[in-house]
């Protein structure tokens, strides 16, 4: 089930507006009342304590860094004068690791608020360290997809496939644009940089899911056309807008079209191409997405391109985004069977 930006009680799933309150400790889980919070405490305690512990550690590290007077290896005023170049300064590394620990703790909770908080922290980590020595960019695209921010996901991936892929881009020059692609055409032909054998697996997987979402939306619109003559147009328009994601619903040309077949055919070809590229980049990924048992929760310390360890890391980064998209894993299953036959 897709995450909803409208909070629900973690115990009874109620979403009555104005009646829910946040867990004071973690701020990412909601309850109808105190009784429901108490009743849910056993299930929530471990994850909640994980967020509290990680957040306290991060706060301590930030205070330490801000108070650091500087020495021959570490300049003072790191947060004011060295944003974008963290990690290159050794004294910042414990802080950055603590920051990621908060992200990891937040993602142990499957609520929109928790995932959005994790996304915000990941964005700040990239702001602090453009070179991304910790590789958190591999988690961002899937996180955006979980939040229904498909356009932002595409813009993010496209920046890394274009500007971020240039050999002459100076990651230490803060005057250069960074993650500044906005409102790119998600229906455009696939970029060559997405399709290389040694392309970024996390982005290729995310782009595959994004294109599958577009395809599912277009198919839903095409199916809705069959009932168009049976109901008033204003009702049909309202129904159609609820069937699709924002990327499609905000496209007037698509929403006003009565025939989605040409665009469906185009996106189907893109999905198959991306499916095949993931097969080339890591042969383990699709089979394990379809049968993840024994791999979820496994986090190797290191990996090489195309390895089992790479698959395990990227699977854990992205699996929730696939699981929360109805019909997506089933579409990969059909492609997998077709490819095997």
Short mmCIF file of C-alpha atoms in Angstrom, two decimals:
data_model
loop_
_atom_site.label_atom_id
_atom_site.label_comp_id
_atom_site.label_asym_id
_atom_site.label_seq_id
_atom_site.Cartn_x
_atom_site.Cartn_y
_atom_site.Cartn_z
CA UNK A 1 0.00 0.00 0.00
CA UNK A 2 1.27 3.46 -0.90
CA UNK A 3 2.19 5.82 1.91
CA UNK A 4 -0.39 8.52 2.51
CA UNK A 5 0.54 12.09 3.50
CA UNK A 6 -2.62 12.06 5.63
CA UNK A 7 -1.61 10.63 9.02
CA UNK A 8 -3.44 7.69 10.52
CA UNK A 9 -3.53 6.24 14.00
CA UNK A 10 -0.84 3.57 14.26
CA UNK A 11 -3.20 1.34 16.25
CA UNK A 12 -6.68 1.63 14.67
CA UNK A 13 -5.78 3.26 11.33
CA UNK A 14 -8.24 6.11 11.90
CA UNK A 15 -7.54 9.27 9.90
CA UNK A 16 -10.12 11.65 11.35
CA UNK A 17 -8.66 15.11 10.85
CA UNK A 18 -7.98 17.11 13.98
CA UNK A 19 -8.09 14.14 16.35
CA UNK A 20 -4.57 12.73 15.88
CA UNK A 21 -1.48 13.63 17.86
CA UNK A 22 2.17 12.76 17.25
CA UNK A 23 4.30 10.55 19.41
CA UNK A 24 6.25 13.13 21.40
CA UNK A 25 9.42 11.03 21.37
CA UNK A 26 9.83 10.37 17.64
CA UNK A 27 7.33 12.80 16.02
CA UNK A 28 6.68 10.48 13.06
CA UNK A 29 3.89 8.23 14.38
CA UNK A 30 0.34 9.39 15.17
CA UNK A 31 -2.38 8.25 17.58
CA UNK A 32 -6.04 8.97 18.18
CA UNK A 33 -5.58 9.27 21.90
CA UNK A 34 -3.40 8.36 24.85
CA UNK A 35 -5.02 4.94 25.28
CA UNK A 36 -4.13 3.94 21.72
CA UNK A 37 -0.56 5.15 22.20
CA UNK A 38 -0.18 3.07 25.35
CA UNK A 39 -1.69 0.03 23.64
CA UNK A 40 0.74 0.38 20.72
CA UNK A 41 3.80 1.03 22.86
CA UNK A 42 5.09 -2.53 22.70
CA UNK A 43 5.13 -2.51 18.90
CA UNK A 44 6.54 1.00 18.61
CA UNK A 45 9.06 1.08 21.44
CA UNK A 46 12.12 -0.33 19.67
CA UNK A 47 11.88 1.90 16.60
CA UNK A 48 11.00 4.94 18.68
CA UNK A 49 13.97 4.44 20.98
CA UNK A 50 16.19 3.95 17.94
CA UNK A 51 15.22 7.38 16.62
CA UNK A 52 15.68 9.02 20.01
CA UNK A 53 19.11 7.46 20.53
CA UNK A 54 20.34 8.34 17.04
CA UNK A 55 18.99 11.89 17.27
CA UNK A 56 20.70 12.51 20.62
CA UNK A 57 24.00 11.25 19.20
CA UNK A 58 23.63 13.58 16.21
CA UNK A 59 22.87 16.54 18.46
CA UNK A 60 25.98 15.86 20.54
CA UNK A 61 28.16 15.64 17.43
CA UNK A 62 26.75 18.84 15.98
CA UNK A 63 27.36 20.75 19.21
CA UNK A 64 30.90 19.39 19.33
CA UNK A 65 31.64 20.44 15.77
CA UNK A 66 30.12 23.88 16.17
CA UNK A 67 32.20 24.47 19.29
CA UNK A 68 35.40 23.10 17.74
CA UNK A 69 38.04 25.87 17.83
CA UNK A 70 39.98 24.45 14.90
CA UNK A 71 43.52 23.15 14.62
CA UNK A 72 46.16 22.59 11.96
CA UNK A 73 43.99 19.92 10.29
CA UNK A 74 40.48 21.20 10.97
CA UNK A 75 39.31 24.78 10.34
CA UNK A 76 36.78 26.46 12.65
CA UNK A 77 33.23 27.48 11.64
CA UNK A 78 32.66 24.34 9.60
CA UNK A 79 28.90 24.85 9.24
CA UNK A 80 29.35 28.40 8.05
CA UNK A 81 32.35 28.15 5.74
CA UNK A 82 32.76 24.53 4.62
CA UNK A 83 29.26 23.45 3.64
CA UNK A 84 29.53 21.16 0.63
CA UNK A 85 32.95 19.84 1.62
CA UNK A 86 32.21 17.79 4.72
CA UNK A 87 33.86 14.36 4.94
CA UNK A 88 36.93 15.76 3.20
CA UNK A 89 37.60 17.23 6.65
CA UNK A 90 38.19 14.20 8.87
CA UNK A 91 36.68 15.78 11.97
CA UNK A 92 33.24 15.84 10.28
CA UNK A 93 33.03 12.13 9.56
CA UNK A 94 31.61 11.01 12.90
CA UNK A 95 28.94 13.69 12.52
CA UNK A 96 28.02 12.48 9.02
CA UNK A 97 27.86 8.87 10.21
CA UNK A 98 25.59 9.99 13.07
CA UNK A 99 23.39 11.79 10.56
CA UNK A 100 22.99 8.62 8.53
CA UNK A 101 22.16 6.66 11.69
CA UNK A 102 19.15 8.97 12.16
CA UNK A 103 18.05 8.30 8.57
CA UNK A 104 18.35 4.55 9.09
CA UNK A 105 16.35 4.75 12.33
CA UNK A 106 13.58 6.80 10.69
CA UNK A 107 13.26 4.36 7.80
CA UNK A 108 12.52 1.57 10.27
CA UNK A 109 9.06 3.16 10.52
CA UNK A 110 6.73 2.99 7.52
CA UNK A 111 4.88 6.28 7.81
CA UNK A 112 4.90 9.22 5.42
CA UNK A 113 6.20 11.47 8.20
CA UNK A 114 9.13 9.15 8.94
CA UNK A 115 10.11 8.72 5.29
CA UNK A 116 9.79 12.45 4.63
CA UNK A 117 11.98 13.24 7.64
CA UNK A 118 14.57 10.77 6.31
CA UNK A 119 14.41 12.43 2.88
CA UNK A 120 15.00 15.84 4.46
CA UNK A 121 18.05 14.54 6.33
CA UNK A 122 19.44 12.90 3.19
CA UNK A 123 19.06 16.18 1.28
CA UNK A 124 20.95 17.98 4.02
CA UNK A 125 23.72 15.38 3.97
CA UNK A 126 24.16 16.01 0.24
CA UNK A 127 24.17 19.75 0.91
CA UNK A 128 26.94 19.30 3.45
CA UNK A 129 28.93 16.90 1.28
CA UNK A 130 28.32 17.30 -2.45
CA UNK A 131 30.83 14.58 -3.29
CA UNK A 132 28.66 12.14 -1.29
CA UNK A 133 31.46 9.93 0.00
CA UNK A 134 28.90 7.89 1.95
CA UNK A 135 26.77 7.13 -1.12
CA UNK A 136 23.48 8.39 0.35
CA UNK A 137 22.35 9.46 -3.15
CA UNK A 138 21.60 5.79 -3.83
CA UNK A 139 18.83 5.95 -1.23
CA UNK A 140 17.30 9.31 -2.22
CA UNK A 141 15.55 8.29 -5.45
CA UNK A 142 13.65 5.41 -3.83
CA UNK A 143 12.75 7.63 -0.88
CA UNK A 144 11.25 10.24 -3.20
CA UNK A 145 9.24 7.54 -4.95
CA UNK A 146 7.85 6.34 -1.61
CA UNK A 147 6.61 9.88 -1.00
CA UNK A 148 4.90 10.09 -4.38
CA UNK A 149 7.40 12.72 -5.54
CA UNK A 150 8.00 11.12 -8.93
CA UNK A 151 8.90 14.39 -10.67
CA UNK A 152 11.51 15.19 -8.02
CA UNK A 153 12.87 11.65 -8.37
CA UNK A 154 13.29 12.04 -12.12
CA UNK A 155 14.93 15.46 -11.74
CA UNK A 156 17.32 14.02 -9.14
CA UNK A 157 18.32 11.06 -11.31
CA UNK A 158 18.65 13.21 -14.42
CA UNK A 159 21.01 15.66 -12.70
CA UNK A 160 23.36 12.81 -11.74
CA UNK A 161 23.08 11.30 -15.23
CA UNK A 162 23.97 14.62 -16.90
CA UNK A 163 25.77 17.34 -14.91
CA UNK A 164 26.82 14.95 -12.16
CA UNK A 165 28.31 12.60 -14.74
CA UNK A 166 30.59 15.17 -16.34
CA UNK A 167 34.28 14.54 -15.83
CA UNK A 168 34.99 18.27 -15.60
CA UNK A 169 32.40 18.96 -12.88
CA UNK A 170 34.22 20.36 -9.85
CA UNK A 171 32.52 18.95 -6.76
CA UNK A 172 34.46 21.36 -4.57
CA UNK A 173 33.26 24.51 -6.38
CA UNK A 174 30.24 25.72 -4.44
CA UNK A 175 29.40 28.30 -7.11
CA UNK A 176 28.38 25.57 -9.55
CA UNK A 177 24.80 24.36 -9.80
CA UNK A 178 23.96 21.30 -7.73
CA UNK A 179 20.84 19.15 -8.09
CA UNK A 180 19.27 22.03 -10.02
CA UNK A 181 17.32 20.09 -12.68
CA UNK A 182 13.66 21.04 -12.27
CA UNK A 183 10.52 19.80 -14.05
CA UNK A 184 12.34 17.71 -16.66
CA UNK A 185 10.15 15.77 -19.07
CA UNK A 186 9.56 12.35 -17.51
CA UNK A 187 8.21 11.07 -20.85
CA UNK A 188 11.34 12.00 -22.81
CA UNK A 189 13.50 9.32 -24.50
CA UNK A 190 15.80 7.45 -22.15
CA UNK A 191 19.12 9.20 -21.64
CA UNK A 192 22.19 7.29 -22.79
CA UNK A 193 23.79 7.79 -19.37
CA UNK A 194 20.98 5.77 -17.78
CA UNK A 195 21.61 2.85 -20.09
CA UNK A 196 25.31 2.05 -19.76
CA UNK A 197 26.34 -1.39 -18.55
CA UNK A 198 28.16 0.29 -15.68
CA UNK A 199 25.49 2.89 -15.00
CA UNK A 200 24.21 3.56 -11.52
CA UNK A 201 22.06 0.59 -10.53
CA UNK A 202 20.09 2.54 -7.93
CA UNK A 203 19.04 5.13 -10.49
CA UNK A 204 18.22 2.57 -13.19
CA UNK A 205 16.04 0.64 -10.73
CA UNK A 206 14.31 3.84 -9.57
CA UNK A 207 13.74 4.97 -13.15
CA UNK A 208 12.25 1.57 -14.01
CA UNK A 209 9.74 1.91 -11.18
CA UNK A 210 8.94 5.48 -12.15
CA UNK A 211 8.24 4.44 -15.76
CA UNK A 212 6.12 1.52 -14.54
CA UNK A 213 4.07 3.98 -12.51
CA UNK A 214 3.55 6.10 -15.61
CA UNK A 215 2.51 3.01 -17.54
CA UNK A 216 0.03 1.93 -14.85
CA UNK A 217 -1.42 5.46 -14.82
CA UNK A 218 -1.82 5.53 -18.60
CA UNK A 219 -3.45 2.11 -18.61
CA UNK A 220 -5.89 3.27 -15.91
CA UNK A 221 -6.80 6.32 -17.98
CA UNK A 222 -7.29 4.18 -21.07
CA UNK A 223 -9.56 1.83 -19.16
CA UNK A 224 -11.55 4.74 -17.75
CA UNK A 225 -12.34 5.92 -21.28
CA UNK A 226 -14.58 2.88 -21.68
CA UNK A 227 -17.05 4.29 -19.13
CA UNK A 228 -16.81 7.86 -20.40
CA UNK A 229 -20.15 7.80 -22.23
CA UNK A 230 -21.98 6.39 -19.19
CA UNK A 231 -21.34 9.15 -16.64
CA UNK A 232 -21.32 12.97 -16.67
CA UNK A 233 -17.99 14.47 -17.82
CA UNK A 234 -17.33 16.31 -14.55
CA UNK A 235 -17.66 13.08 -12.61
CA UNK A 236 -15.44 11.25 -15.07
CA UNK A 237 -12.77 13.96 -14.81
CA UNK A 238 -12.82 13.71 -11.01
CA UNK A 239 -12.49 9.93 -11.16
CA UNK A 240 -9.66 10.07 -13.69
CA UNK A 241 -7.69 12.58 -11.60
CA UNK A 242 -7.84 10.17 -8.65
CA UNK A 243 -6.60 7.24 -10.72
CA UNK A 244 -3.18 8.68 -11.49
CA UNK A 245 -0.11 10.22 -9.87
CA UNK A 246 0.66 13.95 -9.93
CA UNK A 247 3.07 13.66 -12.87
CA UNK A 248 0.21 12.49 -15.09
CA UNK A 249 -2.67 14.43 -13.53
CA UNK A 250 -0.73 17.70 -13.99
CA UNK A 251 -0.26 17.00 -17.71
CA UNK A 252 -3.32 18.50 -19.42
CA UNK A 253 -2.45 16.98 -22.79
CA UNK A 254 -2.54 13.47 -21.37
CA UNK A 255 -5.59 14.01 -19.18
CA UNK A 256 -7.58 15.46 -22.09
CA UNK A 257 -6.58 12.73 -24.53
CA UNK A 258 -9.10 10.02 -25.36
CA UNK A 259 -6.46 7.64 -26.71
CA UNK A 260 -3.45 6.75 -24.58
CA UNK A 261 -2.37 3.84 -26.79
CA UNK A 262 0.59 5.55 -28.55
CA UNK A 263 2.04 6.80 -25.27
CA UNK A 264 1.41 3.44 -23.59
CA UNK A 265 3.39 1.73 -26.35
CA UNK A 266 6.24 4.23 -25.94
CA UNK A 267 6.47 3.77 -22.16
CA UNK A 268 6.18 -0.02 -22.47
CA UNK A 269 9.27 0.00 -24.67
CA UNK A 270 11.12 2.19 -22.15
CA UNK A 271 10.20 -0.14 -19.29
CA UNK A 272 11.48 -3.17 -21.20
CA UNK A 273 14.71 -1.36 -22.08
CA UNK A 274 15.27 -0.40 -18.45
CA UNK A 275 14.43 -3.92 -17.29
CA UNK A 276 17.11 -5.27 -19.62
CA UNK A 277 19.66 -2.68 -18.47
CA UNK A 278 19.15 -3.68 -14.84
CA UNK A 279 19.75 -7.28 -15.92
CA UNK A 280 23.06 -6.18 -17.44
CA UNK A 281 24.07 -4.05 -14.47
CA UNK A 282 23.26 -6.71 -11.89
CA UNK A 283 21.87 -10.13 -12.82
CA UNK A 284 20.80 -10.78 -9.23
CA UNK A 285 18.46 -7.84 -8.81
CA UNK A 286 15.19 -8.81 -10.53
CA UNK A 287 15.11 -12.44 -9.34
CA UNK A 288 15.66 -11.27 -5.77
CA UNK A 289 13.08 -8.49 -6.00
CA UNK A 290 10.57 -11.18 -6.92
CA UNK A 291 11.76 -13.46 -4.11
CA UNK A 292 13.57 -11.32 -1.51
CA UNK A 293 13.60 -13.87 1.32
CA UNK A 294 16.92 -13.91 3.16
CA UNK A 295 18.11 -10.64 1.62
CA UNK A 296 15.96 -7.98 3.26
CA UNK A 297 17.82 -6.50 6.20
CA UNK A 298 21.21 -7.67 4.92
CA UNK A 299 23.60 -4.71 4.63
CA UNK A 300 27.09 -5.65 3.38
CA UNK A 301 29.90 -3.28 4.28
CA UNK A 302 31.22 -3.12 0.72
CA UNK A 303 30.34 -4.27 -2.79
CA UNK A 304 31.57 -4.34 -6.36
CA UNK A 305 29.53 -3.56 -9.47
CA UNK A 306 27.29 -6.46 -10.45
CA UNK A 307 27.89 -8.39 -7.24
CA UNK A 308 25.46 -10.12 -4.91
CA UNK A 309 26.40 -7.57 -2.24
CA UNK A 310 25.50 -4.66 -4.53
CA UNK A 311 22.11 -6.23 -5.15
CA UNK A 312 21.48 -6.65 -1.42
CA UNK A 313 22.25 -3.01 -0.66
CA UNK A 314 20.17 -1.63 -3.54
CA UNK A 315 17.32 -4.03 -2.84
CA UNK A 316 17.11 -2.85 0.75
CA UNK A 317 17.20 0.77 -0.39
CA UNK A 318 14.39 0.31 -2.91
CA UNK A 319 12.19 -2.64 -1.89
CA UNK A 320 9.64 -0.59 0.03
CA UNK A 321 9.07 1.70 -2.96
CA UNK A 322 8.23 -1.35 -5.09
CA UNK A 323 6.06 -2.99 -2.44
CA UNK A 324 4.10 0.24 -1.98
CA UNK A 325 3.32 0.52 -5.72
CA UNK A 326 0.39 -1.83 -6.53
CA UNK A 327 1.03 -3.76 -9.73
CA UNK A 328 4.72 -2.89 -10.06
CA UNK A 329 6.27 -6.15 -8.87
CA UNK A 330 3.66 -8.07 -10.87
CA UNK A 331 4.76 -6.23 -14.01
CA UNK A 332 8.39 -7.16 -13.36
CA UNK A 333 7.28 -10.77 -12.85
CA UNK A 334 5.65 -10.79 -16.29
CA UNK A 335 8.76 -9.31 -17.88
CA UNK A 336 10.94 -11.83 -16.07
CA UNK A 337 8.85 -14.77 -17.28
CA UNK A 338 8.78 -13.38 -20.81
CA UNK A 339 12.54 -12.89 -20.77
CA UNK A 340 13.08 -16.47 -19.56
CA UNK A 341 10.89 -18.05 -22.22
#
